[in-house]
Amino acid sequence: MTQAKKKTILFVCATGIATSTVVAEKTLEYLHENGIDVNYTQTNVASLPEYDANDADLIVATTNVPYETPIPVIRALPIITGIGDQKVLEQIKAAIEE
Amino acid sequence: MTEHDTAEIAFDATFVKRIPKALTFSEIVDELSVNLIDHDLVTSDYPAAVKAREVEFPTGLPTEPIGVAIPHTDPKYVRQNAISVAVLKNPIRMTVMGTDDETVNVSIVFLLSLGQSNKQLNILAKIMKIVQDQKALTKIMNASPDEIATVVRDSILEDK
């Protein structure tokens, strides 16, 4: 396997400081445990149109994403409720490893 | 006050309300906000901002059997981090976070007043431990405000 470029995750919620902080912490912890290191940014959903595929490889959002974006989106609600969170974390890992 | 002092999170039993009558979401936010405004922890337009935000970005969480909601709004309406809790005898129907058509019956509302420093403090992560713990939620449903305050405070102060 060649040395992969570090991927970037954009964590999105309504305010950019609340649920995205929780989701970022849990996701980074999970990826770290699996030996994956990523860059990350947090933002509010209203700022999302400012980001394009050069800025992030994956969006992980607790809100609806009401825009067309070239960046793949994974919904993070299960990470907040704790119901089905492992499955979502695995999806994030798979998307990052692509 | 140091930057990461727990005093930065305002919370005690006076922030907890048991609500025996059927109220709307809007009335619950108003009821909890009285205390926050009295203590100058939020701006006077905070309750309106929370309600408007809830319409656009719902915060119902489909935890079972006890559903919860975590309404909050932009940090600019918040002077100091605070947590308020409403325990509802009559659950209210709220929209699930990240959806516009799924709903959940909510029995416990955690009204979060989060300023910019939440990014460092991650108060919500600590609240999430309660939200994901049905035993703790069941306890809250049946406890007095003092007991509820203890459950929540223990969780916030954990791993400081």
Coordinates of C-alpha atoms in Angstrom, one line a residue:
Chain A
M1 CA 0.0 0.0 0.0
T2 CA 1.3 3.4 -0.9
Q3 CA 1.5 6.2 1.7
A4 CA -2.0 7.7 1.6
K5 CA -2.6 11.4 1.9
K6 CA -4.2 12.4 5.2
K7 CA -7.9 12.8 4.6
T8 CA -10.0 15.7 5.9
I9 CA -13.4 15.4 7.5
L10 CA -15.8 18.3 7.8
F11 CA -18.1 18.0 10.8
V12 CA -21.3 20.0 10.4
C13 CA -24.1 21.0 12.7
A14 CA -26.5 23.9 13.0
T15 CA -24.3 26.0 15.1
G16 CA -20.9 24.5 14.3
I17 CA -20.1 24.3 18.1
A18 CA -22.6 21.9 19.6
T19 CA -23.4 18.5 18.2
S20 CA -20.5 18.6 15.7
T21 CA -18.1 18.9 18.7
V22 CA -19.6 15.6 20.1
V23 CA -19.5 13.8 16.8
A24 CA -16.0 15.0 16.0
E25 CA -14.7 13.8 19.3
K26 CA -16.2 10.4 19.0
T27 CA -15.2 9.9 15.4
L28 CA -11.6 11.0 15.9
E29 CA -11.4 8.7 18.9
Y30 CA -12.7 5.7 16.9
L31 CA -10.5 6.4 13.9
H32 CA -7.5 6.8 16.2
E33 CA -8.2 3.5 17.8
N34 CA -8.2 2.0 14.3
G35 CA -4.8 3.6 13.5
I36 CA -6.3 6.3 11.2
D37 CA -5.2 9.9 11.4
V38 CA -7.3 12.6 9.8
N39 CA -7.5 16.4 9.6
Y40 CA -10.8 17.9 10.5
T41 CA -12.8 21.1 10.5
Q42 CA -16.0 22.0 12.2
T43 CA -18.6 24.4 10.7
N44 CA -22.2 25.4 10.7
V45 CA -24.4 24.1 7.9
A46 CA -25.1 27.7 6.6
S47 CA -21.3 28.0 5.7
L48 CA -21.3 24.7 3.8
P49 CA -21.5 26.2 0.3
E50 CA -18.1 27.8 1.0
Y51 CA -16.5 24.3 1.0
D52 CA -15.7 22.2 -2.1
A53 CA -14.0 18.9 -2.8
N54 CA -10.6 20.5 -2.3
D55 CA -11.4 21.3 1.3
A56 CA -12.7 18.0 2.6
D57 CA -13.0 14.4 1.6
L58 CA -16.1 13.7 3.7
I59 CA -18.9 15.6 5.5
V60 CA -20.3 14.2 8.7
A61 CA -23.5 16.1 9.6
T62 CA -26.1 16.1 12.3
T63 CA -28.4 18.3 10.3
N64 CA -30.0 18.0 6.9
V65 CA -27.6 19.2 4.2
P66 CA -29.9 21.2 1.9
Y67 CA -27.3 22.0 -0.7
E68 CA -25.7 20.3 -3.6
T69 CA -22.2 19.4 -2.5
P70 CA -19.5 17.4 -4.4
I71 CA -18.3 16.1 -1.0
P72 CA -20.0 12.8 0.2
V73 CA -22.2 13.2 3.2
I74 CA -22.7 10.8 6.1
R75 CA -25.5 11.4 8.7
A76 CA -24.3 11.3 12.2
L77 CA -27.5 11.2 14.3
P78 CA -26.7 7.6 15.6
I79 CA -23.5 8.9 17.1
I80 CA -25.6 11.4 19.1
T81 CA -28.2 8.9 20.2
G82 CA -25.8 6.0 20.7
I83 CA -28.2 3.8 18.7
G84 CA -26.5 2.3 15.7
D85 CA -23.4 4.4 16.3
Q86 CA -20.9 1.6 15.6
K87 CA -22.3 1.1 12.1
V88 CA -22.0 4.8 11.3
L89 CA -18.4 4.9 12.6
E90 CA -17.6 2.0 10.4
Q91 CA -19.2 3.8 7.4
I92 CA -17.0 6.8 8.1
K93 CA -13.9 4.6 8.3
A94 CA -14.8 2.9 5.0
A95 CA -15.3 6.3 3.3
I96 CA -12.0 7.6 4.6
E97 CA -10.1 4.6 3.5
E98 CA -11.5 4.8 0.0
Chain B
M1 CA -12.2 32.4 37.1
T2 CA -9.8 30.1 35.1
E3 CA -10.6 29.3 31.5
H4 CA -11.7 25.8 32.2
D5 CA -13.3 26.3 35.5
T6 CA -16.5 24.3 36.0
A7 CA -18.1 27.5 37.2
E8 CA -18.3 28.4 33.5
I9 CA -21.3 26.0 33.4
A10 CA -24.2 27.4 35.3
F11 CA -26.3 24.6 36.7
D12 CA -28.1 23.7 39.9
A13 CA -31.5 22.4 41.0
T14 CA -33.1 25.8 40.2
F15 CA -32.3 25.0 36.5
V16 CA -34.5 21.9 36.7
K17 CA -38.3 22.0 36.3
R18 CA -40.8 19.2 36.6
I19 CA -43.7 20.2 34.3
P20 CA -47.0 18.5 35.4
K21 CA -49.3 20.2 32.9
A22 CA -49.4 19.9 29.1
L23 CA -47.3 22.6 27.6
T24 CA -46.1 23.3 24.1
F25 CA -42.4 23.3 23.2
S26 CA -42.5 27.1 23.0
E27 CA -44.0 27.4 26.5
I28 CA -41.4 25.0 27.9
V29 CA -38.6 27.1 26.4
D30 CA -40.2 30.2 27.9
E31 CA -40.5 28.5 31.3
L32 CA -36.9 27.4 31.4
S33 CA -35.6 30.7 30.0
V34 CA -37.0 32.8 32.9
N35 CA -34.3 31.6 35.2
L36 CA -31.6 32.1 32.5
I37 CA -32.6 35.6 31.8
D38 CA -33.0 36.5 35.5
H39 CA -29.4 35.4 36.1
D40 CA -28.3 37.3 33.0
L41 CA -26.8 34.1 31.5
V42 CA -28.5 34.6 28.1
T43 CA -29.8 37.6 26.1
S44 CA -33.5 38.6 26.2
D45 CA -33.9 37.3 22.6
Y46 CA -32.5 33.9 23.5
P47 CA -35.9 32.1 23.9
A48 CA -37.1 33.4 20.5
A49 CA -33.8 32.3 18.9
V50 CA -34.1 28.8 20.4
K51 CA -37.6 28.4 19.0
A52 CA -36.7 29.7 15.6
R53 CA -33.6 27.4 15.5
E54 CA -35.7 24.4 16.5
V55 CA -38.0 24.9 13.5
E56 CA -35.1 25.0 11.1
F57 CA -32.8 22.5 12.9
P58 CA -34.9 20.2 15.0
T59 CA -33.2 18.5 18.0
G60 CA -35.5 15.6 19.0
L61 CA -33.4 12.5 19.7
P62 CA -35.2 9.1 19.1
T63 CA -33.8 7.4 22.2
E64 CA -36.1 4.7 23.5
P65 CA -38.2 4.3 25.5
I66 CA -37.6 7.9 26.8
G67 CA -37.2 10.4 24.0
V68 CA -35.2 13.6 24.7
A69 CA -34.5 16.9 22.9
I70 CA -31.5 19.1 23.2
P71 CA -32.6 22.5 21.9
H72 CA -29.9 25.2 21.7
T73 CA -29.0 28.1 19.5
D74 CA -26.3 30.3 18.2
P75 CA -23.6 31.2 20.8
K76 CA -24.2 34.9 20.3
Y77 CA -27.3 34.7 22.4
V78 CA -25.4 33.1 25.3
R79 CA -23.4 35.1 28.0
Q80 CA -22.5 32.1 30.0
N81 CA -22.8 28.3 29.4
A82 CA -25.7 26.8 31.2
I83 CA -27.9 23.7 31.2
S84 CA -31.6 23.7 32.0
V85 CA -33.8 20.6 32.3
A86 CA -37.5 20.1 31.9
V87 CA -39.1 16.8 32.8
L88 CA -42.5 16.5 31.1
K89 CA -45.4 14.6 32.5
N90 CA -47.1 14.9 29.1
P91 CA -44.5 14.1 26.4
I92 CA -44.5 16.4 23.4
R93 CA -44.1 15.4 19.8
M94 CA -40.9 16.8 18.3
T95 CA -39.0 16.5 15.0
V96 CA -35.9 14.3 14.9
M97 CA -32.6 16.0 14.4
G98 CA -31.4 15.9 10.8
T99 CA -34.8 15.1 9.5
D100 CA -37.9 17.1 8.5
D101 CA -40.5 14.4 8.7
E102 CA -39.6 11.9 11.5
T103 CA -40.9 12.6 15.0
V104 CA -40.2 11.4 18.5
N105 CA -42.2 11.7 21.8
V106 CA -40.0 13.8 24.1
S107 CA -40.2 13.5 27.8
I108 CA -37.0 15.2 28.9
V109 CA -35.8 18.5 27.4
F110 CA -32.2 19.5 28.0
L111 CA -32.1 23.2 27.0
L112 CA -28.5 24.0 26.3
S113 CA -27.1 27.5 26.5
L114 CA -23.7 27.1 24.9
G115 CA -21.2 29.8 24.2
Q116 CA -18.1 29.6 22.0
S117 CA -16.1 28.0 24.9
N118 CA -18.3 24.9 24.4
K119 CA -15.8 23.8 21.8
Q120 CA -13.2 23.4 24.5
L121 CA -15.5 22.3 27.3
N122 CA -17.7 20.0 25.2
I123 CA -20.5 20.2 27.7
L124 CA -22.8 18.5 25.3
A125 CA -20.6 15.4 25.1
K126 CA -21.1 15.1 28.9
I127 CA -24.8 15.5 28.6
M128 CA -24.8 12.9 25.8
K129 CA -23.7 10.3 28.4
I130 CA -27.0 10.8 30.1
V131 CA -29.0 10.9 26.9
Q132 CA -27.5 7.5 25.9
D133 CA -28.2 6.0 29.3
Q134 CA -31.8 4.9 29.6
K135 CA -31.3 4.0 33.3
A136 CA -30.2 7.6 34.0
L137 CA -33.2 8.9 32.0
T138 CA -35.6 6.7 33.9
K139 CA -34.1 8.0 37.1
I140 CA -34.6 11.6 36.0
M141 CA -38.2 10.9 35.0
N142 CA -39.0 9.9 38.6
A143 CA -36.7 12.1 40.6
S144 CA -37.0 15.4 42.4
P145 CA -35.2 18.5 41.0
D146 CA -32.5 18.1 43.6
E147 CA -31.9 14.5 42.7
I148 CA -32.0 15.4 38.9
A149 CA -29.4 18.1 39.6
T150 CA -27.1 15.6 41.2
V151 CA -27.4 13.1 38.3
V152 CA -26.6 15.8 35.8
R153 CA -23.9 17.5 37.8
D154 CA -22.1 14.2 38.4
S155 CA -22.1 13.7 34.7
I156 CA -20.8 17.1 33.9
L157 CA -18.1 17.0 36.5
E158 CA -16.9 13.6 35.5
D159 CA -13.5 13.3 33.9
K160 CA -12.6 16.9 34.6

